[in-house]
PDB file of C-alpha atoms in Angstrom:
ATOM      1  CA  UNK A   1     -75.880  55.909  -1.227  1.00 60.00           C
ATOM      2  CA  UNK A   2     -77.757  57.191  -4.031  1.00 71.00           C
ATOM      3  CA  UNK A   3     -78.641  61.087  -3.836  1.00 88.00           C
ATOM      4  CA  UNK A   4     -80.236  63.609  -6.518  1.00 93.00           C
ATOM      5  CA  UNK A   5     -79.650  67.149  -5.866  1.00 94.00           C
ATOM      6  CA  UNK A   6     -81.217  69.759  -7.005  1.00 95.00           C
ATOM      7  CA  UNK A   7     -81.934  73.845  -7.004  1.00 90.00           C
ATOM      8  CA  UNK A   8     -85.041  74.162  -4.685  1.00 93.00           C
ATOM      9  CA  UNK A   9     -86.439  77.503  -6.720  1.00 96.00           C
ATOM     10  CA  UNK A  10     -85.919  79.339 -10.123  1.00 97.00           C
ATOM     11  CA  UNK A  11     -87.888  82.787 -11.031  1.00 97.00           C
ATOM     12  CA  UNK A  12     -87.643  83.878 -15.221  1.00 97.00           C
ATOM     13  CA  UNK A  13     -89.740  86.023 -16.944  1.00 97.00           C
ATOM     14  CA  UNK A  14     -91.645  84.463 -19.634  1.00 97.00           C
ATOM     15  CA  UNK A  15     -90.184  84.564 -23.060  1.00 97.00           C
ATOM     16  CA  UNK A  16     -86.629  83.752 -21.335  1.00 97.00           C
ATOM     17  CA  UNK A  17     -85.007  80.452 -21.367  1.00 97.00           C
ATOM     18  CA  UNK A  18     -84.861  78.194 -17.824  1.00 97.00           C
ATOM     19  CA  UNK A  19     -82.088  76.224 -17.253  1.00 97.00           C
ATOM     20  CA  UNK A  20     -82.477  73.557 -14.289  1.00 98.00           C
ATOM     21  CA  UNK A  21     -79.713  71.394 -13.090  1.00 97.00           C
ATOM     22  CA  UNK A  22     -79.347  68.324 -11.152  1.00 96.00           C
ATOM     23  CA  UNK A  23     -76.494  66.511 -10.201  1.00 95.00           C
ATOM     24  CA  UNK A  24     -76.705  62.779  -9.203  1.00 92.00           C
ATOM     25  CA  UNK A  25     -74.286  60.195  -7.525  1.00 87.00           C
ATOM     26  CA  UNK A  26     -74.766  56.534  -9.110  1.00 80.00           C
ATOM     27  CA  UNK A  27     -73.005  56.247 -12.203  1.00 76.00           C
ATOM     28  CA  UNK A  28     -74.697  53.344 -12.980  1.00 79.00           C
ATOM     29  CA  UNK A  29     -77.290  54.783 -13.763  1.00 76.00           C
ATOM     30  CA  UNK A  30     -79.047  53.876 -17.040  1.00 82.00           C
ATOM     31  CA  UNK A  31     -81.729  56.682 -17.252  1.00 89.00           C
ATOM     32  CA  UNK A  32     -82.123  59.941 -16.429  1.00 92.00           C
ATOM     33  CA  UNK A  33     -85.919  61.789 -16.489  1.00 95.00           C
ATOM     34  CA  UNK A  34     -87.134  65.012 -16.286  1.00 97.00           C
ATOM     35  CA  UNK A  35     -90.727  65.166 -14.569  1.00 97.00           C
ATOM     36  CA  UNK A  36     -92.751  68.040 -14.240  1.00 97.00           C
ATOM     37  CA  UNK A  37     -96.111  68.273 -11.281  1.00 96.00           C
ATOM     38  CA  UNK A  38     -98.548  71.290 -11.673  1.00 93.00           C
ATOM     39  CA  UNK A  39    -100.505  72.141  -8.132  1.00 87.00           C
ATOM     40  CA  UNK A  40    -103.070  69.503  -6.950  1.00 83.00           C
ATOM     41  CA  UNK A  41    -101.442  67.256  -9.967  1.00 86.00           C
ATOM     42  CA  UNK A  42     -99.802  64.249 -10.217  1.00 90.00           C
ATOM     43  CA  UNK A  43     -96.422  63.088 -12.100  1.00 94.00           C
ATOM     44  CA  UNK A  44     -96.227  64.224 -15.983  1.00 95.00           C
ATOM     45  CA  UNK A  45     -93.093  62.623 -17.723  1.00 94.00           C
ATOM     46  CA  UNK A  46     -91.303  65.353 -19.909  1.00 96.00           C
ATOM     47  CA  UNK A  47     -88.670  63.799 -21.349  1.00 95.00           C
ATOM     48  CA  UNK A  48     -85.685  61.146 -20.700  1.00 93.00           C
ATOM     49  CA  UNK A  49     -82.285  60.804 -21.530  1.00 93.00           C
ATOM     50  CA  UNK A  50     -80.296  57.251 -21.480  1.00 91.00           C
ATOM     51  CA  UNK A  51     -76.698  57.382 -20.210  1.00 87.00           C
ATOM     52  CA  UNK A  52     -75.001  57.066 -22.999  1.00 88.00           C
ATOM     53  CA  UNK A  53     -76.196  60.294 -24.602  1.00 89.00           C
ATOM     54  CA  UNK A  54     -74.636  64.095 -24.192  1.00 93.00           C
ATOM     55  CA  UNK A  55     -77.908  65.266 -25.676  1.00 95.00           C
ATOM     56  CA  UNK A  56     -81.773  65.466 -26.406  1.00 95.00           C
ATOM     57  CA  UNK A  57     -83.746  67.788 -27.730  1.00 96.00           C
ATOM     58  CA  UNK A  58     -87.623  67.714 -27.617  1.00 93.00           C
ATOM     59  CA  UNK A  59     -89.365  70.408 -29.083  1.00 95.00           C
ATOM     60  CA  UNK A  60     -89.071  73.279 -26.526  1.00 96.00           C
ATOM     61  CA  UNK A  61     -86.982  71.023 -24.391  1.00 97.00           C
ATOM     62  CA  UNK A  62     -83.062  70.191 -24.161  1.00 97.00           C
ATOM     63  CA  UNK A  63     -81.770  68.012 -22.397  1.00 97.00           C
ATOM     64  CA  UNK A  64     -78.010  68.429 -21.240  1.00 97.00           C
ATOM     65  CA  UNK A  65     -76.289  64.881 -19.753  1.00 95.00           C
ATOM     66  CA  UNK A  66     -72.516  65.564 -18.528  1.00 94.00           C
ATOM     67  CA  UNK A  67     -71.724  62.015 -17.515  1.00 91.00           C
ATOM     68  CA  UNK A  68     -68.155  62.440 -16.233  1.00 91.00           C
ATOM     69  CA  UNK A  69     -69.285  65.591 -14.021  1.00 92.00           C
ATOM     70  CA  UNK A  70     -72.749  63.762 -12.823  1.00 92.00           C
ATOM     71  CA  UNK A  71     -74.608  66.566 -13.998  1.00 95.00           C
ATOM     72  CA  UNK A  72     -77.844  67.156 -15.653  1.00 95.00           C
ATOM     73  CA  UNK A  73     -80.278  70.300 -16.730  1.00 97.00           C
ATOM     74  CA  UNK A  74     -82.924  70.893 -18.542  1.00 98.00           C
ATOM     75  CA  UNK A  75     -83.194  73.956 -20.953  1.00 98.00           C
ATOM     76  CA  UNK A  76     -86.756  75.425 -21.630  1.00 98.00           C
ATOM     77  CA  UNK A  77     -86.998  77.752 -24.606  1.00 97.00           C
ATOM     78  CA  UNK A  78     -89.394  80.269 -24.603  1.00 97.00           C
ATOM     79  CA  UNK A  79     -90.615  80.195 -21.121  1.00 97.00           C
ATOM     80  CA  UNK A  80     -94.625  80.338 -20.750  1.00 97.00           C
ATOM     81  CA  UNK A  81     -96.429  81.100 -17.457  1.00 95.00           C
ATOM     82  CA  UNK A  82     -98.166  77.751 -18.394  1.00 94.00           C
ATOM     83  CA  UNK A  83     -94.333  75.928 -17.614  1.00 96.00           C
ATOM     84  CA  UNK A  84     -94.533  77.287 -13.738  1.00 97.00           C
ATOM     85  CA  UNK A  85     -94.531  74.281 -12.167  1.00 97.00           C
ATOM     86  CA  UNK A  86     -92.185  71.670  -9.869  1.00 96.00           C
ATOM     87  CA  UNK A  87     -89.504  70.028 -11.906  1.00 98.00           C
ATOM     88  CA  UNK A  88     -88.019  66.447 -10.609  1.00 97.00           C
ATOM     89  CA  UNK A  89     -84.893  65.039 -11.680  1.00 96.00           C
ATOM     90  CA  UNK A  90     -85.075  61.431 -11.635  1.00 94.00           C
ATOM     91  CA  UNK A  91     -82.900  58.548 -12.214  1.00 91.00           C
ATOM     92  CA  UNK A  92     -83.405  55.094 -12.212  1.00 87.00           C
ATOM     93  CA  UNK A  93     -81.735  52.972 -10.048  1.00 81.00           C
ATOM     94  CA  UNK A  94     -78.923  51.114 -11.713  1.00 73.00           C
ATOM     95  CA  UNK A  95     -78.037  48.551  -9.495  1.00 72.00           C
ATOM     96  CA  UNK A  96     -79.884  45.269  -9.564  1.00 65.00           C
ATOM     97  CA  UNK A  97     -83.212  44.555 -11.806  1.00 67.00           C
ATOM     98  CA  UNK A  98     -85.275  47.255 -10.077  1.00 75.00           C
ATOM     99  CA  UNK A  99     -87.204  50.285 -12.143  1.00 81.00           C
ATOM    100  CA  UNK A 100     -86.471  51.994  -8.752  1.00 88.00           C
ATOM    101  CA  UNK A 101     -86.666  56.022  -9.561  1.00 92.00           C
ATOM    102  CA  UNK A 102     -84.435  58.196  -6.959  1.00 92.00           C
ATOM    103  CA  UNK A 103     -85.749  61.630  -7.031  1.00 95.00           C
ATOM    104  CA  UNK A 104     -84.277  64.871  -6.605  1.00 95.00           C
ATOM    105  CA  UNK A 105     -86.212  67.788  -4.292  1.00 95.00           C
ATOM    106  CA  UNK A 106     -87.887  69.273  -6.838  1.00 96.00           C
ATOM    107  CA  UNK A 107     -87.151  72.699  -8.355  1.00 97.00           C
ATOM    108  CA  UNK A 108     -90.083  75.214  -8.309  1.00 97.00           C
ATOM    109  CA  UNK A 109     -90.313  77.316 -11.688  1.00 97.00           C
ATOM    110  CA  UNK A 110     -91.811  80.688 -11.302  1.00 97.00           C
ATOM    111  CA  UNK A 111     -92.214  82.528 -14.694  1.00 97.00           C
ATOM    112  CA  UNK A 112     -93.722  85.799 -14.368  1.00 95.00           C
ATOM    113  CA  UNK A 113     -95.688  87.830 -17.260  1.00 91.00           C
TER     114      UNK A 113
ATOM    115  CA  UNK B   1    -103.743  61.503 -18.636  1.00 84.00           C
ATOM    116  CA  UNK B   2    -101.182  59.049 -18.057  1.00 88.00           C
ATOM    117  CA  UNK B   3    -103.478  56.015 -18.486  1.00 93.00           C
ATOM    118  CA  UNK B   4    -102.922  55.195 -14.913  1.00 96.00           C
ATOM    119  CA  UNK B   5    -105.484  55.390 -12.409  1.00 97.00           C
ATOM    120  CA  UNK B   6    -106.221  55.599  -8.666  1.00 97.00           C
ATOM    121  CA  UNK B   7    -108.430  55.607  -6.926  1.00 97.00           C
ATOM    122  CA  UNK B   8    -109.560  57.350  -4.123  1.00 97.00           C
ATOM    123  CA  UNK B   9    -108.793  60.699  -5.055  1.00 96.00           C
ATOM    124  CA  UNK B  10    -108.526  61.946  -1.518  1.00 97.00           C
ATOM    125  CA  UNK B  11    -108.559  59.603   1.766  1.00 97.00           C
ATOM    126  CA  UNK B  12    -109.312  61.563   5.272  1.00 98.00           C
ATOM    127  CA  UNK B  13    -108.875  59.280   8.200  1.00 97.00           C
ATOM    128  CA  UNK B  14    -108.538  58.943  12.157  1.00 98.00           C
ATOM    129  CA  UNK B  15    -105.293  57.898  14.034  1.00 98.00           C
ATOM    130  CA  UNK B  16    -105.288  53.857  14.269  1.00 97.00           C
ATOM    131  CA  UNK B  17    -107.194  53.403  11.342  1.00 98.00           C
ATOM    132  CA  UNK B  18    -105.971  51.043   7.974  1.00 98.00           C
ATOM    133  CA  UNK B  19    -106.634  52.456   3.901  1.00 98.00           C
ATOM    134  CA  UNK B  20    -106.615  50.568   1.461  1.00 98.00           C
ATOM    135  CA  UNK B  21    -105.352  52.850  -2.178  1.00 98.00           C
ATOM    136  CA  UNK B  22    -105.829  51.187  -5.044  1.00 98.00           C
ATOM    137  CA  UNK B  23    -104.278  51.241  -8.907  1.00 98.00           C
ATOM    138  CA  UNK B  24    -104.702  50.234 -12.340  1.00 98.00           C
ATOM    139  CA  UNK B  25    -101.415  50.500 -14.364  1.00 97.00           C
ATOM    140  CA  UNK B  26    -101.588  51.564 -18.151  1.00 96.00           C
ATOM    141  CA  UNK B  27    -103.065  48.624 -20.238  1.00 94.00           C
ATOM    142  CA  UNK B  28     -99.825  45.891 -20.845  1.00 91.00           C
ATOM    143  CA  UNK B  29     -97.239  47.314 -18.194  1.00 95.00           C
ATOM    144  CA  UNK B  30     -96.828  44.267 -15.872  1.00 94.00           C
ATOM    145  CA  UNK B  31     -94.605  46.692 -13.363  1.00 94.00           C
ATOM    146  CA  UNK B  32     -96.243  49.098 -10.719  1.00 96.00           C
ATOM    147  CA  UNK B  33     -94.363  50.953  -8.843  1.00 96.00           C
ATOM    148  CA  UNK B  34     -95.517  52.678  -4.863  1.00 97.00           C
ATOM    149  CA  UNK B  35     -93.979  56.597  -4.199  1.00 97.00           C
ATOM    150  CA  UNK B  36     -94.738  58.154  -1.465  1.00 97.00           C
ATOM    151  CA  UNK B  37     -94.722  62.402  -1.307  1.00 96.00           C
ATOM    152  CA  UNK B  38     -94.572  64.642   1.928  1.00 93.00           C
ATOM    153  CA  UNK B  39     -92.882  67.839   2.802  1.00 86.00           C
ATOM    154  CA  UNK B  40     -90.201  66.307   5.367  1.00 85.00           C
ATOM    155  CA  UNK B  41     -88.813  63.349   2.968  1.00 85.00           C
ATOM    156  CA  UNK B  42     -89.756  64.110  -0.681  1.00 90.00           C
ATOM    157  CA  UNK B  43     -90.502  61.405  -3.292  1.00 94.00           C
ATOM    158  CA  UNK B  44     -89.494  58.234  -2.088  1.00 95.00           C
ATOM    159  CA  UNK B  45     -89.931  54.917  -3.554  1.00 95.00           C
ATOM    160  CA  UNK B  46     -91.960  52.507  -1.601  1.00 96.00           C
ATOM    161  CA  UNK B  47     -92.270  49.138  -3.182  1.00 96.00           C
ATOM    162  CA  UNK B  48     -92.433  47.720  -7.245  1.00 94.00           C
ATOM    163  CA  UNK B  49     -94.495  45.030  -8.607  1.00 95.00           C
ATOM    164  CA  UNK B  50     -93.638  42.582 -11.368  1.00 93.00           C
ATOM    165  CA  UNK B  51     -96.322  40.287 -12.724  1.00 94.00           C
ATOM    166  CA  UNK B  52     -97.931  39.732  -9.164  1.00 95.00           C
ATOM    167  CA  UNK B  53     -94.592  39.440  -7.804  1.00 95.00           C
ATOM    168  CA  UNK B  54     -92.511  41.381  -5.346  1.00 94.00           C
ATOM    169  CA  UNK B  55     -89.372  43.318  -7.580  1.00 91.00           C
ATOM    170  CA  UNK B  56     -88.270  45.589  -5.229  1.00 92.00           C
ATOM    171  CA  UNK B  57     -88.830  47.413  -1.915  1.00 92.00           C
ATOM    172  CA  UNK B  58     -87.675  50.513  -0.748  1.00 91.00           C
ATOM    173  CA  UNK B  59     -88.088  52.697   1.985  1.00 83.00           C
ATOM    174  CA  UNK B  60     -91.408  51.348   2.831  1.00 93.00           C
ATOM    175  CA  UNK B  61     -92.758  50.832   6.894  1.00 94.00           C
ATOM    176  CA  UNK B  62     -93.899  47.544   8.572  1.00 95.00           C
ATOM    177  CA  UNK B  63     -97.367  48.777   9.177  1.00 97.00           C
ATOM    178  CA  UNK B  64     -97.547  49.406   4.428  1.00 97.00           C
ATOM    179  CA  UNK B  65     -98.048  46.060   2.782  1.00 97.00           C
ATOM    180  CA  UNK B  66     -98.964  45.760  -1.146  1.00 97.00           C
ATOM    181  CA  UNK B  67     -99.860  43.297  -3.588  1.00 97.00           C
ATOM    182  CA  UNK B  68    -100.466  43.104  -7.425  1.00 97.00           C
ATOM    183  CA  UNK B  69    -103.516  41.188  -8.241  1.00 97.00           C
ATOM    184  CA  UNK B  70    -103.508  38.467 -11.148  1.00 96.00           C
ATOM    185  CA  UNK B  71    -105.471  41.114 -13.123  1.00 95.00           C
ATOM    186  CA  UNK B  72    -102.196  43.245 -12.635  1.00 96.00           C
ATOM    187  CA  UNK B  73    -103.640  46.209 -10.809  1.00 97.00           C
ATOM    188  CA  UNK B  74    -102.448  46.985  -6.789  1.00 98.00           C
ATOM    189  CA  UNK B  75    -103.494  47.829  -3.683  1.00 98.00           C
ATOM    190  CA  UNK B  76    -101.052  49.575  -1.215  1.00 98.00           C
ATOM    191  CA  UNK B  77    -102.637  48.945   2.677  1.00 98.00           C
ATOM    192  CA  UNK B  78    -101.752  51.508   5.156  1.00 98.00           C
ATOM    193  CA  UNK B  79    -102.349  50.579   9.265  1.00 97.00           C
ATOM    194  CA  UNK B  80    -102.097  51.689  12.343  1.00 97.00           C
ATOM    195  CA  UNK B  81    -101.897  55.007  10.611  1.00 98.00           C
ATOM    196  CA  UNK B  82     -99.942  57.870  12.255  1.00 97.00           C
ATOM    197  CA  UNK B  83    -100.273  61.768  11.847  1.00 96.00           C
ATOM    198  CA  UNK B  84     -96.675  61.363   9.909  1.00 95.00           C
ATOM    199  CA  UNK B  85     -98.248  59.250   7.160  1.00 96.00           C
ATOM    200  CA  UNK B  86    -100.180  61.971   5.534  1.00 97.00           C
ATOM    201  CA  UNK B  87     -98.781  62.515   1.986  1.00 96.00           C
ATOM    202  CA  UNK B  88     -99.900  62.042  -1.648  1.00 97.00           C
ATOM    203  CA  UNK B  89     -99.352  58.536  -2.574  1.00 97.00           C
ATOM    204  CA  UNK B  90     -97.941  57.891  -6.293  1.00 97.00           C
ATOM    205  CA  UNK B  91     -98.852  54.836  -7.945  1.00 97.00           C
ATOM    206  CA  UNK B  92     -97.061  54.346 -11.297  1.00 97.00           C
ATOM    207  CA  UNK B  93     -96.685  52.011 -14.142  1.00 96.00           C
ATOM    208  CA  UNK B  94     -94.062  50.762 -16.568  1.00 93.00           C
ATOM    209  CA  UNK B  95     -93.566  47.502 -19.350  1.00 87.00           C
ATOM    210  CA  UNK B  96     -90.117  45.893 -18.893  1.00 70.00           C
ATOM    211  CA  UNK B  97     -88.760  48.043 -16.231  1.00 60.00           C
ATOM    212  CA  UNK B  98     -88.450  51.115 -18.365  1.00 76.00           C
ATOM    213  CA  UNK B  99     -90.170  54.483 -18.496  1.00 89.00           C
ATOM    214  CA  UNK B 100     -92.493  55.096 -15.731  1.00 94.00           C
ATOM    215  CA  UNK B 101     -95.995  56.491 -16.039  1.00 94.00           C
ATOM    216  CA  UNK B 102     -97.534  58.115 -12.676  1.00 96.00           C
ATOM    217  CA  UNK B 103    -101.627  58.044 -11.587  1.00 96.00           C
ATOM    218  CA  UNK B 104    -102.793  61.312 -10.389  1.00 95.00           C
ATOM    219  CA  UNK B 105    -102.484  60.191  -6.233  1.00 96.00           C
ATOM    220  CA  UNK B 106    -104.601  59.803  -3.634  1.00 97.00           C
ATOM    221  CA  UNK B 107    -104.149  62.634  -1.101  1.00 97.00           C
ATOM    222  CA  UNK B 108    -104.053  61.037   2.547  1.00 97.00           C
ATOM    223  CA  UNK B 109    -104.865  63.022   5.536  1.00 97.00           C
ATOM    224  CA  UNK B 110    -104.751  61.586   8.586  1.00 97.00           C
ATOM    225  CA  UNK B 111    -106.031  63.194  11.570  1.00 96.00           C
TER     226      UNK B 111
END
């Protein structure tokens, strides 16, 4: 079936870059997201990449997409303290007509001063 | 702030007992989608919503029912609650099936 896997915990000092990776199993999928959940907080959408991209770059924020491999990450320049948070790989379902998201475990980002 | 809502914030609540959790999807997106969050079993994808009609379900119990009103928000019902169903509770929103925009949760504790 469908599975997301990811790293449960990174630790960088601010000013570093993170690097979190993900590696999925449908390769139907369509989308890919990156979601990011601060303590007590709900669900904030960081960016998305569609399938048949290797790249996207947001700002702060890269997004890496190796299709053949299954294997996603997300690069953040620049680390802040404000980034420590969990980070969930998502991807949307691709079989059927569904919006279905399949989430990975969630990596916790710990940047220290 | 996502433009989705729920509402209650928090939910306390006896063995036994039924919730009701409520939503209100970003103005235009006809899709809402249920999540559920706990410790043991992650995010996992409950139920979607189309237009007031049943898309897709997921991993979602006997005892959870939902429904999308014809003024497009939802209600997720939770019964004959059990000490296992205390988790935060996702609601989220999308147009056409794409991108999808999560509430803040309701936190359900039940004792």
């Amino acid at each position: 079936g469908e599975d997301v896997e990811q790293s449960l915990f990174l630790s960088v000092r601010e000013g570093d870059s993170s690097v979190i990776n993900c590696t999925y199993t449908d390769s139907s999928s369509t989308y890919l997201y990156w979601y990011k959940q601060e303590p007590g907080a709900g669900l904030q959408l960081l960016t998305y990449i569609f399938s048949n991209m290797d790249m996207k770059q947001d700002q702060r924020l890269t997004v890496l997409l190796n299709k053949k491999d299954k294997h996603l990450s997300l690069r953040i320049a620049d680390t802040q303290t404000g980034d420590s948070a969990i980070y969930f790989c998502a991807e949307k379902d691709g079989s059927g007509n569904t919006g279905k998201l399949i989430f990975g475990q969630g990596t916790t980002l710990q940047v220290k001063p | 702030d996502s433009g989705v809502t729920q509402t209650p914030k928090h939910l306390i609540t006896a063995t036994g007992q039924r919730v009701t959790l409520r939503c209100s999807p970003r103005s235009g997106d006809l899709s809402v989608y249920w999540y559920q969050q706990s410790l043991d079993q992650g995010l996992q994808f409950l139920i979607q919503y189309y237009n007031g009609e049943e898309r897709a379900k997921g991993n979602i119990l006997e005892r959870f029912s939902a429904q999308q009103f014809p003024d497009l928000h939802s209600e997720l019902n939770l019964s004959s609650l059990e000490l296992g169903d205390s988790a935060l509770y996702f609601c989220a929103s999308s147009s056409q099936g794409d991108t999808q925009y999560f509430g803040p949760g309701t936190r359900l504790t039940v004792l």
